[in-house]
XYZ file of C-alpha atoms in Angstrom:
773
model
C 30.066 -26.526 35.597
C 26.221 -26.595 35.549
C 24.176 -26.926 32.431
C 23.630 -23.492 30.820
C 20.163 -21.991 31.130
C 19.523 -22.377 27.415
C 19.989 -26.157 27.348
C 16.518 -27.703 27.326
C 15.252 -31.259 27.469
C 13.943 -32.769 24.279
C 10.133 -33.083 24.366
C 8.411 -36.416 23.971
C 7.575 -37.809 20.545
C 3.885 -37.114 21.101
C 4.566 -33.434 21.760
C 6.898 -33.208 18.769
C 4.043 -34.445 16.578
C 1.067 -33.140 18.520
C 2.116 -29.464 18.677
C 2.633 -29.118 14.889
C -0.607 -30.994 14.149
C -2.562 -28.760 16.539
C -1.124 -25.589 14.983
C -1.926 -26.804 11.473
C -5.509 -27.624 12.494
C -5.984 -24.171 14.050
C -4.840 -22.474 10.852
C -6.947 -24.798 8.694
C -10.031 -23.815 10.668
C -9.196 -20.109 10.455
C -8.522 -20.318 6.728
C -11.678 -22.289 5.973
C -13.799 -19.750 7.853
C -12.080 -16.717 6.326
C -11.850 -18.001 2.747
C -15.532 -17.420 1.801
C -15.252 -13.769 2.833
C -13.352 -13.002 -0.384
C -16.723 -12.955 -2.103
C -18.310 -10.706 0.513
C -15.921 -7.750 0.513
C -18.325 -5.624 -1.559
C -20.805 -5.778 1.323
C -18.553 -3.694 3.574
C -16.524 -1.588 1.118
C -17.163 1.820 -0.399
C -15.542 3.879 -3.147
C -17.176 7.251 -2.384
C -14.241 9.682 -2.290
C -16.030 12.211 -0.102
C -16.405 9.641 2.683
C -12.623 9.596 3.134
C -12.214 13.335 3.720
C -11.497 14.758 7.169
C -14.521 15.954 9.096
C -13.091 19.475 9.176
C -12.936 19.774 5.369
C -15.483 22.117 3.773
C -16.381 19.457 1.213
C -17.206 17.011 4.009
C -19.434 19.495 5.811
C -21.282 20.368 2.621
C -21.685 16.707 1.685
C -23.279 16.004 5.067
C -25.775 18.870 4.560
C -26.813 18.032 0.982
C -29.670 15.647 1.954
C -31.218 18.490 3.970
C -31.608 20.525 0.766
C -31.841 17.941 -2.014
C -33.808 15.250 -0.223
C -32.402 11.739 -0.402
C -28.674 11.067 -0.322
C -27.984 10.824 -4.039
C -25.117 10.901 -6.488
C -25.926 12.324 -9.937
C -25.527 10.429 -13.180
C -25.674 12.364 -16.437
C -26.986 10.683 -19.583
C -25.860 12.571 -22.682
C -27.352 11.689 -26.084
C -26.307 12.843 -29.555
C -27.432 12.085 -33.112
C -26.073 12.889 -36.568
C -27.072 16.558 -36.362
C -29.935 18.514 -34.835
C -32.162 16.279 -32.723
C -35.653 15.828 -34.186
C -38.910 15.803 -32.220
C -39.119 12.053 -32.737
C -35.599 11.557 -31.403
C -36.328 13.743 -28.379
C -39.394 11.609 -27.721
C -37.120 8.542 -27.712
C -34.862 10.279 -25.190
C -37.916 11.053 -23.043
C -38.909 7.389 -23.175
C -35.401 6.504 -22.091
C -35.637 8.943 -19.180
C -38.967 7.419 -18.102
C -37.510 3.901 -18.214
C -34.483 5.003 -16.205
C -36.707 6.650 -13.591
C -38.395 3.288 -13.022
C -35.189 1.464 -12.142
C -34.601 0.323 -8.584
C -31.884 2.472 -7.061
C -32.895 5.582 -9.043
C -34.497 8.200 -6.782
C -37.295 10.598 -7.652
C -36.293 13.657 -9.637
C -35.016 12.323 -12.964
C -35.057 15.376 -15.215
C -36.710 15.607 -18.630
C -34.323 15.835 -21.600
C -32.470 19.160 -21.657
C -31.465 20.166 -25.182
C -28.164 21.928 -25.808
C -28.056 25.396 -27.374
C -26.749 23.966 -30.641
C -29.671 21.496 -30.711
C -27.382 18.534 -31.355
C -27.413 16.894 -27.894
C -29.670 16.271 -24.932
C -28.829 15.467 -21.339
C -30.831 13.802 -18.577
C -29.930 14.163 -14.889
C -30.506 10.967 -12.909
C -30.300 10.932 -9.078
C -28.816 7.576 -8.039
C -29.144 6.313 -4.477
C -25.654 6.860 -3.024
C -26.275 4.368 -0.213
C -26.876 1.510 -2.645
C -24.836 -0.305 -5.276
C -24.010 2.662 -7.515
C -22.024 0.518 -9.946
C -24.910 -1.901 -10.504
C -27.471 0.884 -10.986
C -25.264 2.681 -13.517
C -24.762 -0.634 -15.302
C -28.531 -1.002 -15.633
C -28.818 2.580 -16.905
C -26.155 1.904 -19.522
C -27.992 -1.257 -20.587
C -31.182 0.781 -21.064
C -29.311 3.418 -23.081
C -28.035 0.745 -25.431
C -31.448 -0.929 -25.644
C -33.705 2.140 -26.042
C -31.657 4.296 -28.408
C -31.721 3.370 -32.074
C -29.196 4.587 -34.645
C -28.186 7.328 -35.240
C -28.754 8.155 -31.549
C -25.849 7.332 -29.253
C -25.674 7.769 -25.490
C -23.180 7.771 -22.650
C -23.608 7.699 -18.868
C -21.185 10.056 -17.151
C -21.186 12.402 -14.169
C -20.066 11.450 -10.627
C -22.128 8.243 -10.655
C -20.657 7.231 -14.003
C -17.088 7.737 -12.816
C -17.837 5.850 -9.587
C -19.178 2.929 -11.626
C -16.053 2.860 -13.797
C -13.912 2.913 -10.668
C -15.873 0.030 -9.139
C -15.510 -1.942 -12.369
C -11.763 -1.299 -12.345
C -11.505 -2.894 -8.899
C -13.478 -5.997 -9.889
C -10.331 -8.027 -10.573
C -8.996 -7.726 -7.021
C -10.631 -10.874 -5.636
C -9.710 -13.094 -8.559
C -7.253 -11.788 -11.129
C -4.973 -9.937 -8.721
C -4.616 -12.858 -6.322
C -4.166 -15.355 -9.149
C -1.401 -13.328 -10.807
C 0.384 -12.706 -7.512
C 0.247 -16.325 -6.358
C 1.327 -17.719 -9.742
C 4.278 -15.307 -9.899
C 5.370 -16.215 -6.360
C 5.016 -19.929 -7.049
C 7.167 -19.748 -10.192
C 9.905 -17.822 -8.353
C 9.913 -20.259 -5.439
C 10.079 -23.292 -7.725
C 13.091 -21.773 -9.503
C 14.804 -20.874 -6.218
C 14.233 -24.123 -4.327
C 13.801 -26.529 -7.262
C 11.215 -28.331 -5.189
C 7.525 -28.928 -5.937
C 6.464 -29.175 -2.282
C 8.274 -26.349 -0.484
C 6.741 -23.550 -2.630
C 3.295 -24.964 -1.844
C 4.013 -24.891 1.902
C 5.260 -21.291 1.675
C 2.225 -20.206 -0.353
C -0.116 -21.922 2.106
C 1.514 -19.809 4.808
C 0.676 -16.645 2.863
C -2.828 -17.655 1.768
C -3.962 -18.730 5.217
C -2.546 -15.530 6.735
C -4.578 -13.554 4.189
C -7.766 -15.538 4.861
C -7.638 -14.921 8.616
C -6.622 -11.269 8.121
C -9.532 -10.696 5.719
C -11.934 -12.345 8.155
C -10.819 -9.947 10.890
C -10.901 -6.868 8.641
C -14.345 -7.773 7.254
C -15.956 -7.794 10.677
C -14.196 -4.597 11.701
C -15.494 -2.909 8.542
C -18.944 -4.384 9.173
C -18.937 -2.814 12.636
C -17.860 0.546 11.176
C -14.534 0.518 13.028
C -12.471 0.748 9.813
C -13.291 2.051 6.331
C -12.543 -0.369 3.497
C -12.363 0.492 -0.194
C -10.974 -1.187 -3.292
C -7.645 0.600 -3.021
C -7.047 -0.526 0.570
C -8.318 -4.011 -0.220
C -5.874 -4.473 -3.097
C -2.929 -3.273 -1.027
C -3.944 -5.571 1.861
C -3.971 -8.627 -0.415
C -0.587 -7.858 -1.958
C 1.047 -6.807 1.307
C 0.044 -9.984 3.129
C 1.098 -12.285 0.282
C 4.448 -10.508 -0.088
C 5.275 -10.027 3.592
C 4.175 -13.486 4.711
C 6.237 -15.057 1.937
C 9.279 -12.981 2.911
C 9.035 -14.044 6.545
C 8.461 -17.638 5.483
C 11.589 -17.531 3.325
C 13.660 -16.277 6.252
C 12.436 -19.120 8.448
C 12.916 -21.626 5.620
C 16.517 -20.486 5.145
C 17.263 -21.101 8.827
C 15.501 -24.462 8.704
C 17.497 -25.426 5.617
C 20.760 -24.527 7.369
C 19.868 -26.765 10.293
C 18.854 -29.637 8.020
C 22.114 -29.239 6.084
C 24.018 -29.456 9.390
C 22.394 -32.858 10.006
C 19.814 -31.762 12.570
C 16.690 -33.861 13.073
C 13.223 -32.396 12.471
C 12.543 -31.078 15.969
C 16.069 -29.766 16.475
C 15.975 -28.088 13.043
C 12.604 -26.563 13.923
C 13.755 -25.135 17.247
C 17.051 -23.873 15.816
C 15.281 -22.223 12.893
C 12.653 -20.705 15.178
C 15.250 -19.260 17.553
C 17.314 -17.890 14.689
C 14.410 -16.308 12.823
C 12.160 -15.184 15.684
C 13.967 -11.932 16.460
C 14.424 -10.686 12.869
C 10.875 -11.659 11.876
C 9.372 -9.968 14.937
C 11.564 -6.907 14.365
C 10.710 -6.794 10.663
C 6.996 -7.196 11.264
C 7.094 -4.672 14.091
C 8.874 -2.179 11.857
C 6.272 -2.512 9.103
C 3.415 -2.279 11.605
C 4.946 0.788 13.255
C 5.337 2.465 9.860
C 1.777 1.620 8.851
C 0.291 2.802 12.133
C 1.903 6.177 11.547
C -0.804 6.574 8.900
C -3.225 7.092 11.788
C -1.805 10.617 11.898
C -3.398 11.228 8.498
C -6.391 13.522 8.118
C -7.677 11.373 5.235
C -9.903 8.526 6.354
C -8.639 6.269 3.563
C -5.039 6.634 4.825
C -6.104 6.113 8.422
C -7.972 3.005 7.339
C -4.949 1.523 5.577
C -2.821 1.791 8.728
C -4.735 -0.618 11.001
C -6.040 -2.800 8.153
C -2.586 -3.440 6.695
C -1.163 -3.835 10.217
C -3.665 -6.593 10.883
C -2.420 -8.284 7.718
C 1.194 -8.035 8.877
C 0.314 -9.432 12.329
C -1.174 -12.552 10.780
C 1.731 -12.765 8.318
C 4.165 -12.874 11.235
C 2.029 -15.363 13.187
C 1.681 -17.628 10.173
C 5.425 -17.573 9.450
C 6.268 -18.365 13.095
C 3.578 -20.999 13.751
C 1.935 -22.442 10.638
C 5.069 -22.824 8.505
C 7.236 -24.236 11.355
C 4.470 -26.749 12.054
C 4.335 -27.812 8.402
C 8.119 -28.130 8.127
C 8.281 -29.994 11.435
C 5.894 -32.563 9.961
C 7.554 -32.846 6.546
C 11.171 -32.405 7.677
C 13.882 -32.635 5.047
C 11.430 -34.183 2.552
C 9.984 -30.686 2.056
C 13.100 -29.891 0.007
C 12.818 -32.993 -2.210
C 14.377 -33.725 -4.667
C 17.302 -31.407 -3.759
C 17.580 -32.118 -0.056
C 20.374 -30.000 1.546
C 23.143 -32.206 2.874
C 26.099 -29.825 3.198
C 26.465 -26.774 5.460
C 26.206 -23.355 3.868
C 29.446 -22.369 2.114
C 31.139 -19.527 3.959
C 33.918 -17.225 2.863
C 37.224 -18.037 4.581
C 38.947 -15.494 6.809
C 41.870 -15.513 4.354
C 40.549 -13.496 1.405
C 43.360 -14.737 -0.841
C 41.930 -18.256 -0.861
C 39.711 -19.280 -3.793
C 35.979 -19.439 -3.093
C 33.041 -21.136 -4.776
C 29.496 -19.903 -5.126
C 27.888 -16.602 -6.087
C 27.614 -15.088 -2.627
C 31.069 -16.061 -1.355
C 32.487 -14.500 -4.528
C 30.443 -11.362 -3.994
C 31.516 -11.171 -0.353
C 35.167 -11.377 -1.357
C 34.592 -8.718 -4.024
C 33.022 -6.417 -1.420
C 35.890 -7.025 0.987
C 38.559 -6.284 -1.594
C 36.932 -3.136 -3.001
C 34.705 -1.962 -0.141
C 35.232 1.788 -0.463
C 35.005 1.847 -4.249
C 31.830 -0.271 -4.153
C 29.873 1.923 -1.740
C 31.064 5.170 -3.350
C 30.045 4.026 -6.855
C 26.698 2.715 -5.589
C 25.990 6.014 -3.840
C 26.797 8.036 -6.953
C 24.577 5.841 -9.138
C 21.677 6.140 -6.707
C 22.106 9.912 -6.453
C 22.006 10.223 -10.243
C 18.781 8.225 -10.341
C 17.295 10.356 -7.578
C 17.629 13.493 -9.720
C 14.515 12.408 -11.622
C 12.400 13.058 -8.536
C 12.198 16.694 -9.646
C 10.049 15.488 -12.568
C 7.510 13.715 -10.372
C 3.956 14.982 -10.873
C 2.092 14.171 -7.691
C -0.253 17.087 -7.150
C -3.446 15.293 -8.153
C -5.116 13.999 -11.301
C -8.629 14.481 -12.665
C -11.091 11.825 -11.497
C -11.684 11.035 -15.168
C -8.068 9.795 -15.360
C -8.205 7.497 -12.350
C -9.254 4.548 -14.516
C -6.734 3.354 -17.096
C -7.932 2.093 -20.463
C -11.540 2.465 -21.571
C -13.959 4.577 -19.550
C -17.475 5.347 -20.755
C -17.792 8.118 -18.173
C -14.647 9.795 -19.517
C -15.850 9.486 -23.123
C -19.240 10.842 -22.119
C -17.620 13.791 -20.342
C -15.847 14.728 -23.575
C -19.134 14.634 -25.512
C -20.911 16.593 -22.782
C -18.277 19.341 -22.896
C -18.780 19.729 -26.653
C -22.449 20.691 -26.286
C -23.042 21.821 -22.673
C -21.104 23.547 -19.922
C -18.498 20.934 -19.083
C -19.392 21.085 -15.402
C -22.987 19.936 -15.924
C -23.932 17.267 -13.431
C -21.083 18.119 -11.034
C -21.930 21.596 -9.754
C -20.381 23.704 -7.035
C -22.441 23.621 -3.849
C -22.324 26.600 -1.470
C -24.041 26.439 1.921
C -24.674 29.979 3.145
C -26.944 31.674 5.725
C -30.215 32.813 4.154
C -29.548 36.464 4.985
C -26.205 36.269 3.117
C -27.714 34.683 -0.014
C -27.599 37.850 -2.125
C -23.908 38.414 -1.427
C -23.075 34.799 -2.224
C -25.021 34.908 -5.515
C -23.218 38.076 -6.561
C -19.840 36.410 -5.925
C -20.830 33.382 -8.030
C -22.272 35.545 -10.808
C -19.027 37.480 -11.009
C -16.864 34.337 -11.252
C -15.550 33.599 -14.753
C -15.777 29.842 -14.269
C -19.472 29.757 -13.311
C -22.032 29.331 -16.120
C -25.259 29.725 -14.114
C -26.470 30.033 -10.515
C -29.483 28.430 -8.821
C -30.723 27.582 -5.339
C -32.138 24.316 -4.043
C -35.916 24.567 -3.856
C -38.301 21.782 -2.945
C -41.128 23.882 -4.462
C -39.593 23.650 -7.940
C -40.393 20.643 -10.203
C -36.676 20.210 -10.878
C -35.596 20.813 -7.294
C -33.845 24.046 -8.298
C -34.786 27.679 -8.864
C -32.778 30.191 -10.860
C -31.669 33.133 -8.758
C -30.471 36.626 -9.544
C -29.893 39.748 -7.461
C -31.997 42.844 -8.106
C -31.756 45.874 -5.834
C -29.664 43.924 -3.388
C -32.317 41.219 -2.958
C -32.430 37.706 -4.441
C -35.118 37.062 -7.058
C -36.155 33.466 -7.864
C -37.404 32.026 -11.148
C -38.783 28.515 -11.544
C -36.884 26.103 -13.735
C -39.757 24.510 -15.640
C -42.630 25.155 -18.060
C -43.747 28.793 -18.590
C -46.197 29.990 -15.968
C -44.743 27.880 -13.170
C -45.033 29.939 -9.970
C -41.828 31.354 -8.489
C -40.608 28.992 -5.734
C -38.953 29.750 -2.450
C -35.518 28.309 -1.584
C -35.296 25.372 0.789
C -34.061 26.526 4.203
C -32.345 24.208 6.694
C -31.114 25.490 10.049
C -31.172 29.018 8.661
C -29.006 28.087 5.640
C -29.733 27.775 1.926
C -27.897 25.839 -0.800
C -26.544 27.743 -3.794
C -25.770 25.643 -6.875
C -23.253 26.888 -9.451
C -22.761 25.160 -12.816
C -19.102 25.137 -13.832
C -18.064 26.099 -17.345
C -15.183 23.587 -17.236
C -15.166 19.907 -16.328
C -15.449 19.480 -12.577
C -12.188 17.525 -12.384
C -10.153 19.977 -14.447
C -7.453 22.311 -13.176
C -9.540 25.252 -14.388
C -12.463 24.132 -12.224
C -10.133 23.766 -9.232
C -8.884 27.314 -9.782
C -12.491 28.525 -9.926
C -13.401 26.845 -6.633
C -10.285 28.116 -4.879
C -11.073 31.658 -6.070
C -14.698 31.272 -4.969
C -13.620 30.277 -1.477
C -11.285 33.254 -1.236
C -13.871 35.712 -2.647
C -16.668 34.431 -0.419
C -14.475 34.736 2.670
C -13.516 38.248 1.647
C -17.089 39.288 0.855
C -19.003 37.546 3.665
C -16.344 36.788 6.270
C -14.214 33.731 6.983
C -16.233 30.522 7.202
C -19.628 32.146 6.614
C -20.088 30.282 3.322
C -18.679 26.774 2.823
C -18.031 25.370 -0.642
C -18.394 21.691 -1.581
C -19.072 19.457 -4.558
C -16.926 17.127 -6.656
C -14.292 19.745 -7.410
C -14.040 20.834 -3.780
C -13.711 17.181 -2.767
C -10.751 16.781 -5.136
C -9.133 19.949 -3.801
C -9.560 19.005 -0.154
C -8.335 15.455 -0.820
C -5.191 16.657 -2.591
C -4.421 19.358 -0.033
C -4.873 16.900 2.822
C -2.675 14.299 1.101
C 0.131 16.835 0.704
C -0.175 17.775 4.374
C -0.153 14.089 5.366
C 3.036 13.181 3.556
C 4.791 16.245 4.985
C 3.899 15.225 8.543
C 3.935 11.428 8.403
C 7.169 10.687 6.514
C 9.464 12.193 9.198
C 7.514 10.376 11.925
C 7.927 7.031 10.145
C 11.673 7.612 9.829
C 11.986 8.398 13.535
C 9.969 5.333 14.588
C 11.922 2.946 12.368
C 15.222 4.457 13.514
C 14.324 3.756 17.141
C 13.358 0.153 16.322
C 16.642 -0.426 14.509
C 18.601 1.024 17.426
C 16.887 -1.356 19.821
C 17.462 -4.327 17.526
C 21.117 -3.662 16.677
C 22.070 -2.079 20.043
C 23.785 0.661 18.085
C 23.285 4.229 16.909
C 25.602 4.559 13.932
C 24.458 1.423 12.097
C 20.728 2.340 12.218
C 21.455 5.910 11.098
C 23.447 4.662 8.111
C 20.796 2.055 7.277
C 18.047 4.678 7.331
C 20.187 6.901 5.103
C 20.567 4.104 2.545
C 16.818 3.454 2.625
C 16.046 7.142 2.011
C 18.536 7.243 -0.845
C 17.057 4.089 -2.341
C 13.535 5.524 -2.047
C 14.563 8.786 -3.711
C 16.129 6.838 -6.590
C 13.049 4.645 -6.993
C 10.832 7.727 -7.062
C 13.141 9.537 -9.491
C 13.322 6.668 -11.971
C 9.572 6.093 -11.627
C 8.876 9.741 -12.449
C 10.873 9.456 -15.669
C 9.097 6.231 -16.609
C 5.639 7.624 -15.786
C 6.242 10.720 -17.917
C 8.294 9.332 -20.768
C 7.096 5.747 -21.169
C 3.550 5.449 -19.829
C 2.589 9.111 -20.388
C 0.540 9.185 -17.196
C -1.367 12.450 -16.648
C 0.125 12.879 -13.173
C -0.233 11.212 -9.817
C -2.196 11.331 -6.617
C -0.422 13.243 -3.817
C -0.701 10.091 -1.717
C 1.468 8.085 -4.141
C 4.806 9.274 -2.647
C 3.482 8.655 0.876
C 2.312 5.116 0.115
C 5.500 4.398 -1.805
C 7.544 5.648 1.138
C 5.623 3.581 3.683
C 6.029 0.361 1.726
C 9.566 0.871 0.456
C 10.995 2.137 3.734
C 9.144 -0.266 6.024
C 9.650 -3.277 3.765
C 13.121 -2.173 2.678
C 14.175 -2.043 6.310
C 13.059 -5.685 6.496
C 16.028 -6.626 4.337
C 18.302 -4.432 6.437
C 17.077 -6.320 9.471
C 17.545 -9.723 7.809
C 21.087 -8.767 6.859
C 22.322 -6.801 9.861
C 20.793 -9.030 12.530
C 22.707 -11.934 10.983
C 25.819 -9.766 10.640
C 25.650 -8.893 14.326
C 25.182 -12.539 15.219
C 28.236 -13.527 13.175
C 30.243 -10.533 14.430
C 29.782 -11.632 18.028
C 31.595 -14.849 17.153
C 33.981 -13.973 14.315
C 34.606 -10.231 14.557
C 32.948 -7.420 12.640
C 34.480 -7.616 9.170
C 34.343 -11.425 8.897
C 30.859 -11.200 10.410
C 29.771 -8.808 7.661
C 31.005 -11.149 4.960
C 29.516 -14.217 6.599
C 26.222 -12.398 7.110
C 26.171 -11.397 3.456
C 26.784 -14.960 2.323
C 24.219 -16.418 4.737
C 21.422 -13.987 3.832
C 22.254 -13.235 0.191
C 20.095 -16.003 -1.197
C 17.113 -15.469 1.095
C 17.127 -11.680 0.619
C 17.318 -12.050 -3.150
C 14.475 -14.568 -3.150
C 12.397 -12.421 -0.809
C 13.044 -9.326 -2.928
C 12.005 -11.070 -6.118
C 8.843 -12.361 -4.448
C 7.894 -8.981 -2.993
C 8.591 -7.193 -6.280
C 6.481 -9.724 -8.157
C 3.558 -9.428 -5.763
C 3.490 -5.634 -5.885
C 3.948 -5.691 -9.664
C 0.762 -7.767 -9.770
C -1.130 -4.617 -8.709
C -0.500 -3.424 -12.258
C -3.180 -5.781 -13.577
C -5.836 -3.609 -11.901
C -6.589 -0.707 -14.307
C -6.443 1.991 -11.633
C -3.821 4.727 -12.019
C -2.967 4.909 -8.311
C -2.369 1.159 -8.019
C -0.375 1.025 -11.252
C 1.966 3.737 -9.986
C 2.343 2.110 -6.567
C 3.029 -1.212 -8.310
C 5.916 0.191 -10.340
C 7.438 2.330 -7.565
C 7.465 -0.447 -4.982
C 8.475 -3.248 -7.368
C 11.362 -1.241 -8.799
C 12.366 0.041 -5.373
C 12.403 -3.444 -3.865
C 14.595 -4.755 -6.689
C 16.907 -1.786 -6.179
C 17.098 -2.584 -2.471
C 17.696 -6.250 -3.155
C 20.408 -6.110 -5.799
C 22.164 -2.822 -5.022
C 21.547 -1.538 -1.512
C 21.450 -4.782 0.482
C 23.907 -6.734 -1.681
C 26.532 -4.064 -2.302
C 26.067 -0.673 -0.640
C 25.298 -1.696 2.962
C 27.889 -4.531 3.203
C 30.606 -2.432 1.553
C 29.921 0.630 3.711
C 29.785 -1.474 6.889
C 32.981 -3.315 5.954
C 34.801 -0.059 5.256
C 33.751 1.387 8.623
C 34.549 -1.786 10.550
C 33.617 -2.314 14.178
C 32.772 1.379 14.584
C 29.507 0.505 12.828
C 28.299 -0.806 16.217
C 29.047 2.471 18.057
C 28.378 2.998 20.945
C 27.408 -0.576 21.877
C 29.444 -3.126 23.815
C 30.298 -4.842 20.546
C 32.049 -1.635 19.398
C 33.986 -1.309 22.671
C 34.994 -4.951 23.075
C 34.711 -6.359 19.582
C 37.313 -6.585 16.839
C 37.209 -5.798 13.147
C 38.508 -9.258 12.282
C 41.134 -10.357 9.795
C 44.521 -8.865 10.598
C 43.147 -7.093 13.657
C 41.907 -10.275 15.263
C 45.315 -11.427 16.384
C 45.908 -8.215 18.301
C 42.684 -8.346 20.265
C 43.116 -7.236 23.860
C 42.195 -9.570 26.724
C 38.473 -9.618 27.357
C 37.555 -8.823 23.758
C 35.567 -11.193 21.607
C 38.003 -13.164 19.493
C 37.566 -13.540 15.768
C 36.730 -17.244 15.764
C 34.642 -19.402 18.018
C 37.557 -21.807 18.401
C 39.475 -19.266 20.504
C 36.765 -19.026 23.121
C 37.210 -20.812 26.476
C 36.329 -24.464 26.269
C 33.709 -24.257 28.997
C 31.791 -21.717 26.914
C 31.536 -24.083 23.933
C 30.010 -27.178 25.528
C 27.488 -28.068 28.205
C 28.371 -30.240 31.189
C 27.447 -33.356 29.189
C 29.835 -32.400 26.403
C 27.083 -31.366 23.957
C 28.459 -28.641 21.648
C 26.655 -25.324 21.616
C 25.076 -24.055 18.431
C 26.077 -20.676 16.999
C 22.879 -19.149 18.421
C 23.534 -20.592 21.879
C 27.126 -19.357 21.856
C 25.958 -15.887 20.752
C 23.541 -15.706 23.682
C 26.347 -16.776 26.005
C 28.447 -13.859 24.761
C 25.492 -11.470 25.065
C 24.926 -12.465 28.658
């Protein structure tokens, strides 16, 4: 008999050393170049919500037209000042001095308003146009410093408005580069030290993750610099966590295979090649599944969702490459010493075919428990998960006010409360309506009739304040200057035949009442002027369009992700039934995670609600990453089933992957939980949903539900593949296998299939490929 095609000559010693050294050097260069870019992310990121809207949204169209009417591209900040009663002339003079000082700041555009006193005389507000193309957070910080410096007791001031909230949001993301990474890496390191009881191996695994992140960030930075992708703090934080978690998971899978080979007595190069062959397919399939799920976000109408798809996919690509090149190279150089002081010397304990025999070890015991009570285990698990999923009806994911996006202290939120006590709450965040000049009167009448609109004006470059009050008399608009008495009546600014109508909201721009007002305005304007004649924008409209688009996205994208992942699983497992059941368990697990999270958000954390994108992001990460563990488990189960039969293969697969899946789940849960250190509501909710969901997948779905359900079904789980037609369930059925079927143990295979022509025994992987062929 000739040597099988998979038997390869051992490379020379120089190649066995040179290839790993070369790979390590390549990654060292990539990491050293990409590392400094952690401090440069602010140069290419933005947190302007309107920039993420679809081009077709009314708010986007209005936002693009605003510079035509208001001059420079600005975002308003509102400085509100109060005293211990009615403001005196001297105190108002101090506020005027403050306004003059603010107007002189770099990044503040022309048009800072004089102090506007409230009707009760107890507060004054100053409108400050901040350059939206600059560093809004830094400019607002300087304004706040001036407020604290210029105002003496009893005067007190706050900086709020859209610019104030943007600054608070930027400040909330400041910990991403340092605190977030530090917490995530420390948590992963502690878990790995506990799992492997080795000081060196956790360092090698973390280097795999860190270098993958450095090269991924380098790539993303230049893509964002070129305007190909849009990067913001939210996407940046998820990228960091996703790469650390995924790269570590893939590294753990490879490490488990390498450890098995070392325990079997294999030398460094043999252990490296065996581990690489055994982990290549599941790692590629897992990474491909996550990438496919993430790229489905390209179907989103929201630019921020579309940006996350390719950016996170780039992170996963480098996670896979690092786990299949950098880590194997490191382990090939260190060999068994990487596991010091607990170097594996005995093969992995497996559960015997005779379930009546005593077993040792956590996972062999669990495998025997699953085998003995398979149906009861999967039925009980399903019932428990269904009960937890009931809480999903309590999930509030229809949007939250922008003032609630930042957890903890927020000066903009505090200032908004003070502003609402003395002025129309919508001051500084008006409704903008772009309408043809000949339809201006009709538009003004609609706004005047709206209950939620305090006052109406038009943009006018002739007015000192940039606005002119407008009313309708005899069917024609009449303009009044906003300024000192005697100021001549201005004309509205006209651009491409359109004018800009400005409506001050009576309620806070991010409130539900303001959203109702804007929705009613859109409906009334369409009814009065015709569909699409007038388009409504502003902060409130941006929130509405963002929420509506997010709801549309999750309705469209979630089914697509399920279909894509199902196809990938079918190709990997060569089966239809197994992938369908695996997807069903993932959906059930996701529903339970979302249900429990809803109860915790409402009853424990008292969150005000959630962004509509939270369920979509949670689904993408939990399903895509949860399927990773399905792949780790079932690819090993299939491998073992080819040799030992389906039911023994399920038990052996559970024992072989139980430790690595548990470790990977703990690592991934810890990394996503680290997002909770960033005081942003969206990230805190994603952190809890994904961390809890991953733990649920790890300890319930992958350890109990899937093995028990598969064991109960038996070889039919592989329907309609060749393994279903020719395989055996194992155990008692193995002895009755018909000729031509795969026997339940490798020992029963023909002798010429177990050795090469030189008598070298085949490994399990080599024998599996022989059976496949």
